C-alpha cells in the first residue's frame, strides 16, 4: 500500500505541480500584490491549478501508455512500469479533476471555463487522431504557449476578473518553451537530467 502511494506520488510529478502553483501565484501577485495576504481564499486557485495539472499528467500518461512503455525514459514512470495499475491511475485522475472543480467553484464558477480549456488543450495534445504532440510547432503552441497562457489567465482572472498583460504571458511562454524544447526533442536519461536542472534554474529565476 505504501509503495503504491509513493509510486502514485511520483507519477503526479510533484516538482511540476509546484511549478504550476508558482506560475499561478505569480499571476495573482501581479494582478494585486495584496490579494493572498488580504484574502486567503485566493490560495484556492493555486491549489486548483495544481490539482488540474495532476489530472492532466495522469490523463496524458493514460493516453500515452503504449508509447511510454517503449520509451527508454518514460517506461520507468510508475504507470508505464506497472507500479500502479490503470484503475488506480483513473481513480486518482477523477479525484484530482473533482478537487480542482470544487476549489474553482469556491472562488468563482466562471473559472471552470478556464479549467475546461486546460483539459481540452491537453486532450488535443494527446488524443488521436488530432494529437498535437506529433505535429511539429503545433506541439509547442499547445504545450508551451496555450498551456502557460491558461495558467496565467487562471491566476490573474481569479483576482481582477480580467485578462493578464501580454508581457507577463509572453515571458512565461518563452520560459516554458526553453524547457519544453529541451525535453520534447531529446528523450533520454541524459536529456532528462539536463531538463530537470534547467527547470530548477528557471523556477529559481521566476521566483527572483
mmCIF file of C-alpha atoms in Angstrom:
data_model
loop_
_atom_site.group_PDB
_atom_site.id
_atom_site.type_symbol
_atom_site.label_atom_id
_atom_site.label_comp_id
_atom_site.label_asym_id
_atom_site.label_seq_id
_atom_site.Cartn_x
_atom_site.Cartn_y
_atom_site.Cartn_z
ATOM 1 C CA UNK A 1 0.000 0.000 0.000
ATOM 2 C CA UNK A 2 2.777 2.394 0.988
ATOM 3 C CA UNK A 3 4.751 1.536 -2.161
ATOM 4 C CA UNK A 4 1.678 2.119 -4.311
ATOM 5 C CA UNK A 5 1.047 5.514 -2.695
ATOM 6 C CA UNK A 6 4.673 6.512 -3.240
ATOM 7 C CA UNK A 7 4.549 5.383 -6.864
ATOM 8 C CA UNK A 8 1.399 7.420 -7.416
ATOM 9 C CA UNK A 9 3.003 10.473 -5.814
ATOM 10 C CA UNK A 10 5.972 10.142 -8.165
ATOM 11 C CA UNK A 11 3.641 9.707 -11.157
ATOM 12 C CA UNK A 12 1.990 13.040 -10.301
ATOM 13 C CA UNK A 13 5.326 14.831 -10.827
ATOM 14 C CA UNK A 14 5.321 16.927 -7.619
ATOM 15 C CA UNK A 15 8.005 19.319 -8.828
ATOM 16 C CA UNK A 16 5.977 20.094 -11.943
ATOM 17 C CA UNK A 17 2.885 20.679 -9.803
ATOM 18 C CA UNK A 18 4.834 23.144 -7.679
ATOM 19 C CA UNK A 19 5.895 24.996 -10.829
ATOM 20 C CA UNK A 20 2.259 25.230 -11.899
ATOM 21 C CA UNK A 21 1.366 26.637 -8.488
ATOM 22 C CA UNK A 22 4.219 29.119 -8.774
ATOM 23 C CA UNK A 23 3.059 30.399 -12.169
ATOM 24 C CA UNK A 24 -0.490 30.930 -10.883
ATOM 25 C CA UNK A 25 0.792 32.568 -7.688
ATOM 26 C CA UNK A 26 2.957 34.983 -9.702
ATOM 27 C CA UNK A 27 -0.059 35.882 -11.863
ATOM 28 C CA UNK A 28 -2.157 36.540 -8.750
ATOM 29 C CA UNK A 29 0.583 38.628 -7.166
ATOM 30 C CA UNK A 30 0.997 40.758 -10.287
ATOM 31 C CA UNK A 31 -2.770 41.235 -10.515
ATOM 32 C CA UNK A 32 -2.852 42.549 -6.947
ATOM 33 C CA UNK A 33 0.136 42.333 -4.598
ATOM 34 C CA UNK A 34 -2.214 42.247 -1.611
ATOM 35 C CA UNK A 35 -4.510 39.511 -2.903
ATOM 36 C CA UNK A 36 -3.346 36.444 -0.970
ATOM 37 C CA UNK A 37 -2.407 38.462 2.106
ATOM 38 C CA UNK A 38 -5.799 40.174 2.302
ATOM 39 C CA UNK A 39 -7.969 37.185 1.355
ATOM 40 C CA UNK A 40 -6.639 33.658 1.933
ATOM 41 C CA UNK A 41 -9.284 32.234 -0.414
ATOM 42 C CA UNK A 42 -7.050 33.215 -3.312
ATOM 43 C CA UNK A 43 -4.778 30.350 -2.350
ATOM 44 C CA UNK A 44 -7.562 28.148 -3.736
ATOM 45 C CA UNK A 45 -6.864 28.871 -7.455
ATOM 46 C CA UNK A 46 -3.236 27.883 -6.850
ATOM 47 C CA UNK A 47 -4.303 24.583 -5.316
ATOM 48 C CA UNK A 48 -6.906 24.102 -8.061
ATOM 49 C CA UNK A 49 -4.288 24.661 -10.750
ATOM 50 C CA UNK A 50 -2.032 22.083 -9.147
ATOM 51 C CA UNK A 51 -4.914 19.594 -8.969
ATOM 52 C CA UNK A 52 -5.726 20.265 -12.630
ATOM 53 C CA UNK A 53 -2.112 19.671 -13.563
ATOM 54 C CA UNK A 54 -2.151 16.380 -11.661
ATOM 55 C CA UNK A 55 -5.227 15.341 -13.651
ATOM 56 C CA UNK A 56 -3.642 16.428 -16.928
ATOM 57 C CA UNK A 57 -0.445 14.478 -16.269
ATOM 58 C CA UNK A 58 -2.427 11.356 -15.414
ATOM 59 C CA UNK A 59 -4.660 11.813 -18.453
ATOM 60 C CA UNK A 60 -1.589 12.157 -20.647
ATOM 61 C CA UNK A 61 0.006 9.045 -19.162
ATOM 62 C CA UNK A 62 -3.169 7.016 -19.656
ATOM 63 C CA UNK A 63 -3.445 8.082 -23.293
ATOM 64 C CA UNK A 64 0.271 7.605 -23.998
ATOM 65 C CA UNK A 65 0.706 4.230 -22.299
ATOM 66 C CA UNK A 66 1.558 2.335 -25.496
ATOM 67 C CA UNK A 67 4.271 4.855 -26.422
ATOM 68 C CA UNK A 68 5.599 5.213 -22.871
ATOM 69 C CA UNK A 69 6.322 1.530 -22.369
ATOM 70 C CA UNK A 70 8.562 1.651 -25.471
ATOM 71 C CA UNK A 71 10.468 4.752 -24.374
ATOM 72 C CA UNK A 72 13.855 4.328 -22.642
ATOM 73 C CA UNK A 73 12.995 7.177 -20.258
ATOM 74 C CA UNK A 74 9.206 7.170 -19.892
ATOM 75 C CA UNK A 75 8.976 3.411 -19.386
ATOM 76 C CA UNK A 76 10.308 3.932 -15.857
ATOM 77 C CA UNK A 77 7.288 6.016 -14.853
ATOM 78 C CA UNK A 78 5.028 4.408 -12.299
ATOM 79 C CA UNK A 79 2.097 3.681 -14.626
ATOM 80 C CA UNK A 80 4.165 2.556 -17.627
ATOM 81 C CA UNK A 81 6.309 0.292 -15.425
ATOM 82 C CA UNK A 82 3.288 -1.302 -13.746
ATOM 83 C CA UNK A 83 3.988 0.136 -10.276
ATOM 84 C CA UNK A 84 0.415 1.480 -10.296
ATOM 85 C CA UNK A 85 -2.463 -0.090 -12.222
ATOM 86 C CA UNK A 86 -4.949 1.518 -14.585
ATOM 87 C CA UNK A 87 -7.753 1.565 -12.009
ATOM 88 C CA UNK A 88 -5.579 3.479 -9.542
ATOM 89 C CA UNK A 89 -4.498 5.967 -12.200
ATOM 90 C CA UNK A 90 -8.084 6.596 -13.349
ATOM 91 C CA UNK A 91 -9.314 6.971 -9.753
ATOM 92 C CA UNK A 92 -6.538 9.452 -8.962
ATOM 93 C CA UNK A 93 -7.331 11.401 -12.138
ATOM 94 C CA UNK A 94 -11.036 11.623 -11.240
ATOM 95 C CA UNK A 95 -10.248 12.762 -7.689
ATOM 96 C CA UNK A 96 -7.803 15.394 -8.975
ATOM 97 C CA UNK A 97 -10.304 16.764 -11.502
ATOM 98 C CA UNK A 98 -13.170 16.829 -8.974
ATOM 99 C CA UNK A 99 -10.972 18.581 -6.413
ATOM 100 C CA UNK A 100 -9.921 21.208 -8.930
ATOM 101 C CA UNK A 101 -13.526 21.888 -9.987
ATOM 102 C CA UNK A 102 -14.668 22.184 -6.368
ATOM 103 C CA UNK A 103 -11.899 24.653 -5.494
ATOM 104 C CA UNK A 104 -12.570 26.789 -8.574
ATOM 105 C CA UNK A 105 -16.288 26.973 -7.787
ATOM 106 C CA UNK A 106 -15.466 28.194 -4.275
ATOM 107 C CA UNK A 107 -13.700 31.193 -5.817
ATOM 108 C CA UNK A 108 -15.817 31.880 -8.927
ATOM 109 C CA UNK A 109 -17.707 29.340 -11.050
ATOM 110 C CA UNK A 110 -16.563 31.170 -14.193
ATOM 111 C CA UNK A 111 -13.064 29.854 -13.530
ATOM 112 C CA UNK A 112 -14.404 26.456 -14.578
ATOM 113 C CA UNK A 113 -14.278 27.666 -18.181
ATOM 114 C CA UNK A 114 -10.529 28.214 -17.885
ATOM 115 C CA UNK A 115 -10.121 24.840 -16.226
ATOM 116 C CA UNK A 116 -12.131 23.191 -19.002
ATOM 117 C CA UNK A 117 -9.931 24.894 -21.596
ATOM 118 C CA UNK A 118 -6.827 23.480 -19.868
ATOM 119 C CA UNK A 119 -8.285 19.980 -20.028
ATOM 120 C CA UNK A 120 -9.408 20.410 -23.658
ATOM 121 C CA UNK A 121 -5.952 21.636 -24.656
ATOM 122 C CA UNK A 122 -4.382 18.540 -23.131
ATOM 123 C CA UNK A 123 -6.851 16.260 -24.916
ATOM 124 C CA UNK A 124 -5.980 17.881 -28.248
ATOM 125 C CA UNK A 125 -2.318 17.454 -27.370
ATOM 126 C CA UNK A 126 -2.509 13.723 -26.605
ATOM 127 C CA UNK A 127 -5.626 12.232 -28.200
ATOM 128 C CA UNK A 128 -5.643 10.589 -31.630
ATOM 129 C CA UNK A 129 -6.281 11.481 -34.406
ATOM 130 C CA UNK A 130 -5.529 15.176 -33.727
ATOM 131 C CA UNK A 131 -2.655 14.571 -31.286
ATOM 132 C CA UNK A 132 -0.793 17.876 -31.454
ATOM 133 C CA UNK A 133 2.128 16.215 -29.682
ATOM 134 C CA UNK A 134 3.052 14.609 -33.011
ATOM 135 C CA UNK A 135 2.716 17.812 -35.034
ATOM 136 C CA UNK A 136 5.862 19.912 -35.110
ATOM 137 C CA UNK A 137 5.368 23.528 -33.984
ATOM 138 C CA UNK A 138 1.759 22.897 -33.018
ATOM 139 C CA UNK A 139 3.027 20.742 -30.156
ATOM 140 C CA UNK A 140 4.907 23.722 -28.701
ATOM 141 C CA UNK A 141 1.966 26.060 -29.306
ATOM 142 C CA UNK A 142 -0.208 23.724 -27.243
ATOM 143 C CA UNK A 143 2.190 22.565 -24.518
ATOM 144 C CA UNK A 144 4.176 25.768 -24.010
ATOM 145 C CA UNK A 145 2.011 28.554 -25.416
ATOM 146 C CA UNK A 146 -1.635 27.842 -24.689
ATOM 147 C CA UNK A 147 -0.888 25.827 -21.560
ATOM 148 C CA UNK A 148 1.083 28.658 -19.939
ATOM 149 C CA UNK A 149 -1.398 31.307 -21.059
ATOM 150 C CA UNK A 150 -4.259 29.441 -19.399
ATOM 151 C CA UNK A 151 -2.339 29.053 -16.128
ATOM 152 C CA UNK A 152 -1.559 32.769 -16.055
ATOM 153 C CA UNK A 153 -5.137 33.578 -17.062
ATOM 154 C CA UNK A 154 -6.451 31.420 -14.214
ATOM 155 C CA UNK A 155 -4.423 33.237 -11.577
ATOM 156 C CA UNK A 156 -4.926 36.717 -12.973
ATOM 157 C CA UNK A 157 -8.643 36.358 -13.640
ATOM 158 C CA UNK A 158 -9.243 34.943 -10.162
ATOM 159 C CA UNK A 159 -8.127 38.295 -8.736
ATOM 160 C CA UNK A 160 -9.229 41.047 -11.136
ATOM 161 C CA UNK A 161 -11.701 39.269 -13.458
ATOM 162 C CA UNK A 162 -9.713 40.448 -16.465
ATOM 163 C CA UNK A 163 -7.134 39.139 -18.930
ATOM 164 C CA UNK A 164 -3.438 39.319 -17.947
ATOM 165 C CA UNK A 165 -0.983 41.679 -19.652
ATOM 166 C CA UNK A 166 0.671 40.153 -22.687
ATOM 167 C CA UNK A 167 4.153 40.976 -21.379
ATOM 168 C CA UNK A 168 3.576 38.587 -18.475
ATOM 169 C CA UNK A 169 2.100 35.903 -20.708
ATOM 170 C CA UNK A 170 4.909 36.167 -23.264
ATOM 171 C CA UNK A 171 7.690 35.984 -20.682
ATOM 172 C CA UNK A 172 6.244 32.820 -19.143
ATOM 173 C CA UNK A 173 5.639 31.246 -22.555
ATOM 174 C CA UNK A 174 9.281 31.830 -23.508
ATOM 175 C CA UNK A 175 10.376 30.426 -20.144
ATOM 176 C CA UNK A 176 8.309 27.302 -20.703
ATOM 177 C CA UNK A 177 9.323 26.934 -24.353
ATOM 178 C CA UNK A 178 13.000 26.540 -23.485
ATOM 179 C CA UNK A 179 12.168 23.760 -21.036
ATOM 180 C CA UNK A 180 9.729 22.097 -23.419
ATOM 181 C CA UNK A 181 12.127 22.016 -26.343
ATOM 182 C CA UNK A 182 14.866 20.505 -24.183
ATOM 183 C CA UNK A 183 12.511 17.761 -23.027
ATOM 184 C CA UNK A 184 10.458 17.117 -26.157
ATOM 185 C CA UNK A 185 13.207 16.645 -28.707
ATOM 186 C CA UNK A 186 15.797 14.875 -26.533
ATOM 187 C CA UNK A 187 14.040 11.915 -24.958
ATOM 188 C CA UNK A 188 16.564 10.080 -22.805
ATOM 189 C CA UNK A 189 18.119 9.826 -19.356
ATOM 190 C CA UNK A 190 20.844 12.394 -20.015
ATOM 191 C CA UNK A 191 18.479 14.914 -21.531
ATOM 192 C CA UNK A 192 16.009 14.364 -18.696
ATOM 193 C CA UNK A 193 18.753 15.222 -16.226
ATOM 194 C CA UNK A 194 19.503 18.379 -18.188
ATOM 195 C CA UNK A 195 15.796 19.139 -18.402
ATOM 196 C CA UNK A 196 15.376 18.778 -14.649
ATOM 197 C CA UNK A 197 18.371 21.011 -13.958
ATOM 198 C CA UNK A 198 17.169 23.621 -16.414
ATOM 199 C CA UNK A 199 13.697 23.529 -14.912
ATOM 200 C CA UNK A 200 15.069 24.183 -11.428
ATOM 201 C CA UNK A 201 17.138 27.128 -12.639
ATOM 202 C CA UNK A 202 14.130 28.603 -14.434
ATOM 203 C CA UNK A 203 11.916 28.155 -11.377
ATOM 204 C CA UNK A 204 14.504 29.956 -9.247
ATOM 205 C CA UNK A 205 14.709 32.814 -11.769
ATOM 206 C CA UNK A 206 10.926 33.078 -11.818
ATOM 207 C CA UNK A 207 10.851 33.355 -8.032
ATOM 208 C CA UNK A 208 13.514 36.078 -8.095
#
